GROMACS .gro file of N, CA, C and O in nm:
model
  364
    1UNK      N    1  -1.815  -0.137   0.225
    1UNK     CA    2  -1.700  -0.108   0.307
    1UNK      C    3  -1.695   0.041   0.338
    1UNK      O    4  -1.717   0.126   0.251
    2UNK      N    5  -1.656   0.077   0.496
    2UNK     CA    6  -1.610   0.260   0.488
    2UNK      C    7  -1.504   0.268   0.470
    2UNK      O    8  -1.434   0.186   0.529
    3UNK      N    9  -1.439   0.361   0.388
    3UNK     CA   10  -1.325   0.419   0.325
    3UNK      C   11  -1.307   0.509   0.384
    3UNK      O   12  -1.300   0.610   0.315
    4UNK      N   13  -1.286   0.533   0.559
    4UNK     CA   14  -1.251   0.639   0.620
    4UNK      C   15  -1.143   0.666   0.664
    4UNK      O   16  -1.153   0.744   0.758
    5UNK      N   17  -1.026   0.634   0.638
    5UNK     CA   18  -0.914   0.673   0.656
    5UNK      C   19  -0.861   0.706   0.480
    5UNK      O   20  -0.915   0.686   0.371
    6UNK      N   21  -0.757   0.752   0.515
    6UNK     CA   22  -0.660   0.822   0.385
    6UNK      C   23  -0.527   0.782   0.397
    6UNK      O   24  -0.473   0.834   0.494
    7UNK      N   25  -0.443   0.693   0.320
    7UNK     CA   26  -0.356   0.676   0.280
    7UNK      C   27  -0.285   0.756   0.192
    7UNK      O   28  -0.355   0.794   0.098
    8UNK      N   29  -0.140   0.805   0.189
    8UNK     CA   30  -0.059   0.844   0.058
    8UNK      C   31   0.005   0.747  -0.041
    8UNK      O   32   0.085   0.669   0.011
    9UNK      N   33  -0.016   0.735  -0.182
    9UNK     CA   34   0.048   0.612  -0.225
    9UNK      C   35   0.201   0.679  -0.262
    9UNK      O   36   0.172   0.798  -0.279
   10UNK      N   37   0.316   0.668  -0.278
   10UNK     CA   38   0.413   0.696  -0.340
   10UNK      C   39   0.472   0.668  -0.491
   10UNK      O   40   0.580   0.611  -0.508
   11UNK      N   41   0.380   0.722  -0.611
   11UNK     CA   42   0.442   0.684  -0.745
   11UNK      C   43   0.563   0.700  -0.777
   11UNK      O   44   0.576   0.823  -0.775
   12UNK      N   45   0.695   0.641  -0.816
   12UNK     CA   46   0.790   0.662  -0.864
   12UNK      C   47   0.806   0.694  -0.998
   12UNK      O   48   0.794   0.614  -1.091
   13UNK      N   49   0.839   0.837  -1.008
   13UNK     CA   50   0.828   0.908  -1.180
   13UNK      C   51   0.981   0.897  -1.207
   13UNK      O   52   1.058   0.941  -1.121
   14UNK      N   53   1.019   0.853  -1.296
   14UNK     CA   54   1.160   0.842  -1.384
   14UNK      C   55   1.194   0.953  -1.448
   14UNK      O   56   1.093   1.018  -1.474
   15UNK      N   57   1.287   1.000  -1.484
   15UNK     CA   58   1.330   1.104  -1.564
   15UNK      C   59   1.328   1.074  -1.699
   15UNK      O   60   1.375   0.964  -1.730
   16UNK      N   61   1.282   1.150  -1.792
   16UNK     CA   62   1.218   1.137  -1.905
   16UNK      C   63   1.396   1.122  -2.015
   16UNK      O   64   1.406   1.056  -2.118
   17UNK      N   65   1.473   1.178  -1.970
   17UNK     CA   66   1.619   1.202  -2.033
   17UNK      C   67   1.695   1.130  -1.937
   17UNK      O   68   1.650   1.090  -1.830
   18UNK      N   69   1.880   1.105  -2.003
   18UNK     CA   70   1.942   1.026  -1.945
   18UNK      C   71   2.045   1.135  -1.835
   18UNK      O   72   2.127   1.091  -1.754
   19UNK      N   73   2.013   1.291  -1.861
   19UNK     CA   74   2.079   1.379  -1.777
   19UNK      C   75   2.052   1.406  -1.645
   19UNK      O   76   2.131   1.473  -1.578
   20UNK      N   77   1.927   1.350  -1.590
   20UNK     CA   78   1.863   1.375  -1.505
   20UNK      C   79   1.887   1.225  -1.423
   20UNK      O   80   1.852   1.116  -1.467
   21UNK      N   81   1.947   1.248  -1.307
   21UNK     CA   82   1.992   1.088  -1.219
   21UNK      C   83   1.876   1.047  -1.121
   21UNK      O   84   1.854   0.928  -1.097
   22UNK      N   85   1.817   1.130  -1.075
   22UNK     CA   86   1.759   1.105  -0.961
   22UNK      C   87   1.585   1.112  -1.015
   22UNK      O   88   1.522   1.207  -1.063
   23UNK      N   89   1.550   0.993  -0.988
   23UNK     CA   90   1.398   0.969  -0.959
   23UNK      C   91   1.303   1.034  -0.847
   23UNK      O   92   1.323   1.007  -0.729
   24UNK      N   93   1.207   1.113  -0.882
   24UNK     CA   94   1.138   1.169  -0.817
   24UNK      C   95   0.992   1.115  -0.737
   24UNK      O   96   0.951   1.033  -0.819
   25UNK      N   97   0.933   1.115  -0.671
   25UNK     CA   98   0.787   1.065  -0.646
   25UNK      C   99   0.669   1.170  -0.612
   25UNK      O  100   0.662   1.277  -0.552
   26UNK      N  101   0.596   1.099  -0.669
   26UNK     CA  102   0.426   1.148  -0.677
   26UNK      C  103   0.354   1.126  -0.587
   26UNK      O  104   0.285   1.024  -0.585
   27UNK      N  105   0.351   1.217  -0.492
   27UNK     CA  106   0.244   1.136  -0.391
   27UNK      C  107   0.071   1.157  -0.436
   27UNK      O  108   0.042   1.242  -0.520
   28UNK      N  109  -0.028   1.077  -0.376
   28UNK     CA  110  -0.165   1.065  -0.418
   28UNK      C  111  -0.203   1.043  -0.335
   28UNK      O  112  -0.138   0.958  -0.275
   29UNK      N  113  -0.313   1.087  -0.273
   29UNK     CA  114  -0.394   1.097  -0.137
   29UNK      C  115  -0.505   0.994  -0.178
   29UNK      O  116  -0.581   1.038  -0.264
   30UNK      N  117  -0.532   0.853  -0.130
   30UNK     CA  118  -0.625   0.769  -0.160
   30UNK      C  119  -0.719   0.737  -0.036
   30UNK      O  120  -0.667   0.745   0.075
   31UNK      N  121  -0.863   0.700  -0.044
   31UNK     CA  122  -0.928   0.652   0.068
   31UNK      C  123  -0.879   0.498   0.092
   31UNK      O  124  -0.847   0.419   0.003
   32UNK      N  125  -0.878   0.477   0.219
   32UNK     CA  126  -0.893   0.348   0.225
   32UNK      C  127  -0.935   0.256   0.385
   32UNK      O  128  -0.948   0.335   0.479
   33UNK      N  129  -0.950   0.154   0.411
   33UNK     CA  130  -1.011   0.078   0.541
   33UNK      C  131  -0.876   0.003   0.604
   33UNK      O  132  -0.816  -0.069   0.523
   34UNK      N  133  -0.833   0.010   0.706
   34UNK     CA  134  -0.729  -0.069   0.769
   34UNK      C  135  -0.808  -0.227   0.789
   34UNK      O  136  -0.927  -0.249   0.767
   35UNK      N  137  -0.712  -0.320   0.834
   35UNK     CA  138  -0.846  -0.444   0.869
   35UNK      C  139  -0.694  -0.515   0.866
   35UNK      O  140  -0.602  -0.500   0.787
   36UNK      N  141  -0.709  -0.623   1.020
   36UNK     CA  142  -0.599  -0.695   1.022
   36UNK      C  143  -0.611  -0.817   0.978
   36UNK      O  144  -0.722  -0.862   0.951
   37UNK      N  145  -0.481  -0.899   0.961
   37UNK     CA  146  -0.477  -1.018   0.893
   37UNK      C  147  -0.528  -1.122   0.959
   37UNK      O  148  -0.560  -1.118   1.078
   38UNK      N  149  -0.538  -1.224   0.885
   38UNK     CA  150  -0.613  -1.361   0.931
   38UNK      C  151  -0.454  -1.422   0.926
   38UNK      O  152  -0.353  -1.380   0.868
   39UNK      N  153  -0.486  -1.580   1.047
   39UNK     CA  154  -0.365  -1.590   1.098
   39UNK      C  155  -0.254  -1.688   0.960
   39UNK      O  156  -0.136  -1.721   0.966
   40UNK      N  157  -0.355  -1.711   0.850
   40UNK     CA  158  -0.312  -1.822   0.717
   40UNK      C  159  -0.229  -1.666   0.626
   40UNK      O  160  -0.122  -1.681   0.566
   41UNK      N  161  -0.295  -1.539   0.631
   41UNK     CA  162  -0.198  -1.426   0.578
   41UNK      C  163  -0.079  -1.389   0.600
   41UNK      O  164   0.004  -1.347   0.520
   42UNK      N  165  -0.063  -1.415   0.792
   42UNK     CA  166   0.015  -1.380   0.862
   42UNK      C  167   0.155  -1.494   0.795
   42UNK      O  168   0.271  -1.454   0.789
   43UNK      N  169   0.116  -1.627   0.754
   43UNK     CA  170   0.208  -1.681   0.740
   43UNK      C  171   0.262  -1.745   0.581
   43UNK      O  172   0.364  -1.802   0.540
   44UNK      N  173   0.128  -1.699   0.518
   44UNK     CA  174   0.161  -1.703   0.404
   44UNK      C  175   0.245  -1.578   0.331
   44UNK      O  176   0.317  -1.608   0.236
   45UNK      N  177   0.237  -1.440   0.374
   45UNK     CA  178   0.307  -1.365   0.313
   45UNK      C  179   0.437  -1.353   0.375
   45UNK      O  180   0.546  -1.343   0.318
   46UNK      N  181   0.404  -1.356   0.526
   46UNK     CA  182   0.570  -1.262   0.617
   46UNK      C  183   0.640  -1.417   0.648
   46UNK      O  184   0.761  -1.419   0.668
   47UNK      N  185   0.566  -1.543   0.650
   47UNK     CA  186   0.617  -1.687   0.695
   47UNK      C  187   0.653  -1.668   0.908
   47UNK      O  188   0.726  -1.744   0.970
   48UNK      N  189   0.591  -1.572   0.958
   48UNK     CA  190   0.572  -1.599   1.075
   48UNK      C  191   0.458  -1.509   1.131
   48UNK      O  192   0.406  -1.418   1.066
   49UNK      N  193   0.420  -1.551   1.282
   49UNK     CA  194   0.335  -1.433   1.304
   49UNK      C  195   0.361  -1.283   1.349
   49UNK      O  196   0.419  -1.266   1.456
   50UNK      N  197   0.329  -1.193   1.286
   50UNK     CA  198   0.362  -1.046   1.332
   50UNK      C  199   0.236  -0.972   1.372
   50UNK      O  200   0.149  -0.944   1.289
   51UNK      N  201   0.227  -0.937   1.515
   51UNK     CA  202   0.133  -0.827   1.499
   51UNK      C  203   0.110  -0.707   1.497
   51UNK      O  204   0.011  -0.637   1.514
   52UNK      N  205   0.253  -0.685   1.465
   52UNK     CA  206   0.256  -0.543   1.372
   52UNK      C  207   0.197  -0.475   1.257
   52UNK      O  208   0.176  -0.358   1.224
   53UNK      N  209   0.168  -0.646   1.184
   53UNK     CA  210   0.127  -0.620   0.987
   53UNK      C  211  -0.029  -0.602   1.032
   53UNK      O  212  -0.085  -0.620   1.140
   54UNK      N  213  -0.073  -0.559   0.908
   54UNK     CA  214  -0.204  -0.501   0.826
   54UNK      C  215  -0.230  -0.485   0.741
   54UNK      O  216  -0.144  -0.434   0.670
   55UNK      N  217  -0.352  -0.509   0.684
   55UNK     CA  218  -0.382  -0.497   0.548
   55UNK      C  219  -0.469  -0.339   0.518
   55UNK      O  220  -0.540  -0.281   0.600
   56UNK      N  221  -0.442  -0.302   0.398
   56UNK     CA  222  -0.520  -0.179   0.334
   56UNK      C  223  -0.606  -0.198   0.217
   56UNK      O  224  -0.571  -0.257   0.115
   57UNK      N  225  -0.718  -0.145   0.237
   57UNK     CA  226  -0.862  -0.187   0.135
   57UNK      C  227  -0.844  -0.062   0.080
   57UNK      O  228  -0.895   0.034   0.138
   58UNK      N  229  -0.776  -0.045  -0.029
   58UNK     CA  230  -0.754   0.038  -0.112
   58UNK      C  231  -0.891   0.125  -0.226
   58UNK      O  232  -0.920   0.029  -0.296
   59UNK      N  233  -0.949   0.203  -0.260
   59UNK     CA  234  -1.116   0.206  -0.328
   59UNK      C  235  -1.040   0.243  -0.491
   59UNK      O  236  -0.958   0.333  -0.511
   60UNK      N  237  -1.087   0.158  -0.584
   60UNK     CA  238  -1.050   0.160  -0.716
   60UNK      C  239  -0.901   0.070  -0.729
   60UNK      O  240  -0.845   0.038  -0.623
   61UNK      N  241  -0.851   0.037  -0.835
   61UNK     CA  242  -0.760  -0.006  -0.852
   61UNK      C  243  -0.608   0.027  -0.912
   61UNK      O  244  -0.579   0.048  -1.030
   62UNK      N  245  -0.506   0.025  -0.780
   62UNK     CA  246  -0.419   0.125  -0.808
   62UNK      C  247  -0.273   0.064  -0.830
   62UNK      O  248  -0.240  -0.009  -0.737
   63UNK      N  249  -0.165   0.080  -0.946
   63UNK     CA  250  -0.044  -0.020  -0.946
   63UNK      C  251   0.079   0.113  -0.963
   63UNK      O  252   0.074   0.236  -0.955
   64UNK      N  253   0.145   0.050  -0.980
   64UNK     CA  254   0.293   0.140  -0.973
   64UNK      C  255   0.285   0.240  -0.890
   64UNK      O  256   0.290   0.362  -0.909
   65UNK      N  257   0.265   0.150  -0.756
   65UNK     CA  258   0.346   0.251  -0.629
   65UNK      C  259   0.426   0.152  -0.589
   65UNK      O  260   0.406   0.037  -0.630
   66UNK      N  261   0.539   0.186  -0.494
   66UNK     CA  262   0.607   0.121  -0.402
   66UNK      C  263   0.667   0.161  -0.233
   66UNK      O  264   0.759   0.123  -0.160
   67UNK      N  265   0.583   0.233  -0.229
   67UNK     CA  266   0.555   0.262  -0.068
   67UNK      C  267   0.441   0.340  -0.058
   67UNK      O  268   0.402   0.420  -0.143
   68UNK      N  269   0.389   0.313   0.047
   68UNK     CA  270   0.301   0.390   0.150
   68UNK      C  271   0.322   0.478   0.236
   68UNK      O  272   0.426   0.453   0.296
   69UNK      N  273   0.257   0.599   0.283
   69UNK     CA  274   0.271   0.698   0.392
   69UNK      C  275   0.132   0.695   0.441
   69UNK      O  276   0.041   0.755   0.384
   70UNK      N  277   0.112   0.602   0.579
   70UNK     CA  278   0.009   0.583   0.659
   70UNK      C  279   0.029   0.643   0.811
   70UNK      O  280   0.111   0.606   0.894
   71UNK      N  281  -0.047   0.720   0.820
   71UNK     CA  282  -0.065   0.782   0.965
   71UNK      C  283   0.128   0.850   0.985
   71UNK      O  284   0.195   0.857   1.088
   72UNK      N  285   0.156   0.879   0.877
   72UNK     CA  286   0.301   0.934   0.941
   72UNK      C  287   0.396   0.869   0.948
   72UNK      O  288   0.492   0.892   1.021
   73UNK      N  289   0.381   0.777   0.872
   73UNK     CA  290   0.480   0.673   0.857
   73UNK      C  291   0.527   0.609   0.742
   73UNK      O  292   0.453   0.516   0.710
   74UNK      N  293   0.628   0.626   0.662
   74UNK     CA  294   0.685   0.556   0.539
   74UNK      C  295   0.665   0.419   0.556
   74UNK      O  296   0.714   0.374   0.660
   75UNK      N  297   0.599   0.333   0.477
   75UNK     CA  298   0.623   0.173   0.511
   75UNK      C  299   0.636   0.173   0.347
   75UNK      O  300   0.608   0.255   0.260
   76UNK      N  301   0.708   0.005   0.346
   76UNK     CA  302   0.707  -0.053   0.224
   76UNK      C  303   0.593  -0.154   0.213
   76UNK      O  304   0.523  -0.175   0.312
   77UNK      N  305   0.567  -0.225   0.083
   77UNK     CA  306   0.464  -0.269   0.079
   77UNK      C  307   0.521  -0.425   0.083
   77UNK      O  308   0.615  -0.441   0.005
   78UNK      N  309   0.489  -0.524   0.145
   78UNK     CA  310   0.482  -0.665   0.135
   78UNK      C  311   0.400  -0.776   0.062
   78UNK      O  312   0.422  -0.897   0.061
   79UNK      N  313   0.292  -0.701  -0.002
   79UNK     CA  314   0.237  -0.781  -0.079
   79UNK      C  315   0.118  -0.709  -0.089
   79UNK      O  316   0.066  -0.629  -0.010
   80UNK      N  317   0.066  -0.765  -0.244
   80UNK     CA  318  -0.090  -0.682  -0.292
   80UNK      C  319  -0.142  -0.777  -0.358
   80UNK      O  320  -0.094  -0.888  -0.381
   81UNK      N  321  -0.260  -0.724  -0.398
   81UNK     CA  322  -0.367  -0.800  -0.480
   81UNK      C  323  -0.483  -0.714  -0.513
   81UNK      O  324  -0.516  -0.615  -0.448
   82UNK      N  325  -0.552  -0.767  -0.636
   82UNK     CA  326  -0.657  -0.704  -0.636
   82UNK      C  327  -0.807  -0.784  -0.632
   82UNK      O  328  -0.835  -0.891  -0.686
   83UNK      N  329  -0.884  -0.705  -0.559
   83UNK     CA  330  -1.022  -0.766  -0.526
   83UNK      C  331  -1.123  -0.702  -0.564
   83UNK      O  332  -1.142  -0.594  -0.508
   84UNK      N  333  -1.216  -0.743  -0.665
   84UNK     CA  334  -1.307  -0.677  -0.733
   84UNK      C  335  -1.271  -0.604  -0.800
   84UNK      O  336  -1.211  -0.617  -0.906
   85UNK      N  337  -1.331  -0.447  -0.705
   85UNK     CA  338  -1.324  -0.299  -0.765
   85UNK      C  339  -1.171  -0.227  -0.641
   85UNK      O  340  -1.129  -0.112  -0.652
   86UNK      N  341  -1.142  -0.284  -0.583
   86UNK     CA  342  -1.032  -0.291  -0.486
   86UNK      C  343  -0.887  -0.320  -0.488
   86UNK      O  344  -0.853  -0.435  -0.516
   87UNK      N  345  -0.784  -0.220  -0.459
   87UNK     CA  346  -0.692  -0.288  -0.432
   87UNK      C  347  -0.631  -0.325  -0.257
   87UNK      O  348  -0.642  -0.248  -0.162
   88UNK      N  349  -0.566  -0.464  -0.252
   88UNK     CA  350  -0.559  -0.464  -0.106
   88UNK      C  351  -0.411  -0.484  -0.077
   88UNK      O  352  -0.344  -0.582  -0.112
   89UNK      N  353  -0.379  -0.404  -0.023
   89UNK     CA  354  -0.191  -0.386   0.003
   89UNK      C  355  -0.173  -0.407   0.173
   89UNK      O  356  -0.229  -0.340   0.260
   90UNK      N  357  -0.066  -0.535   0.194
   90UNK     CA  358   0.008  -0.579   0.326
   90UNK      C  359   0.129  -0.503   0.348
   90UNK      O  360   0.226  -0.491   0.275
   91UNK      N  361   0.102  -0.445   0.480
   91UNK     CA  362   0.220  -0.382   0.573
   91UNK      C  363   0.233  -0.418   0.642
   91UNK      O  364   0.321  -0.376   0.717
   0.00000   0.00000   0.00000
């Protein structure tokens, strides 16, 4: 696979004490491949068709994020999995 684009993942870091209210995030600059859905994805994750969504071929395997910053854009994530040596996250 080429891993030529770059995604930001967004880690959510907690405050280590109970004085501190507000949760901070980590961003991480990851490679990864855009590649759109097949039409059984389209309706198994979102339950209609969108051709807005996409999938991300993530390189290594990556958990506790909960958003993405792709091309300039905050998205949330709709669903993941992991494949192989891969993680693959739906927007």
């Amino acid at each position: 696979m080429r891993f030529d684009d770059r995604v930001t993942l967004l880690l959510e870091v907690r405050p280590k004490d109970d004085l501190e209210d507000e949760a901070s995030f980590m961003e991480t600059a990851v490679p990864c491949m855009r590649n759109s859905l097949t039409d059984e994805e389209q309706i198994g994750i979102f339950g209609k068709y969108n051709l807005d969504s996409f999938k991300l071929h993530l390189q290594d395997i990556h958990q506790d994020f909960s958003e993405v910053i792709y091309k300039g854009k905050r998205r949330a994530i709709k669903g993941r999995k992991h494949h192989k040596n891969s993680t693959v996250i739906y927007l």
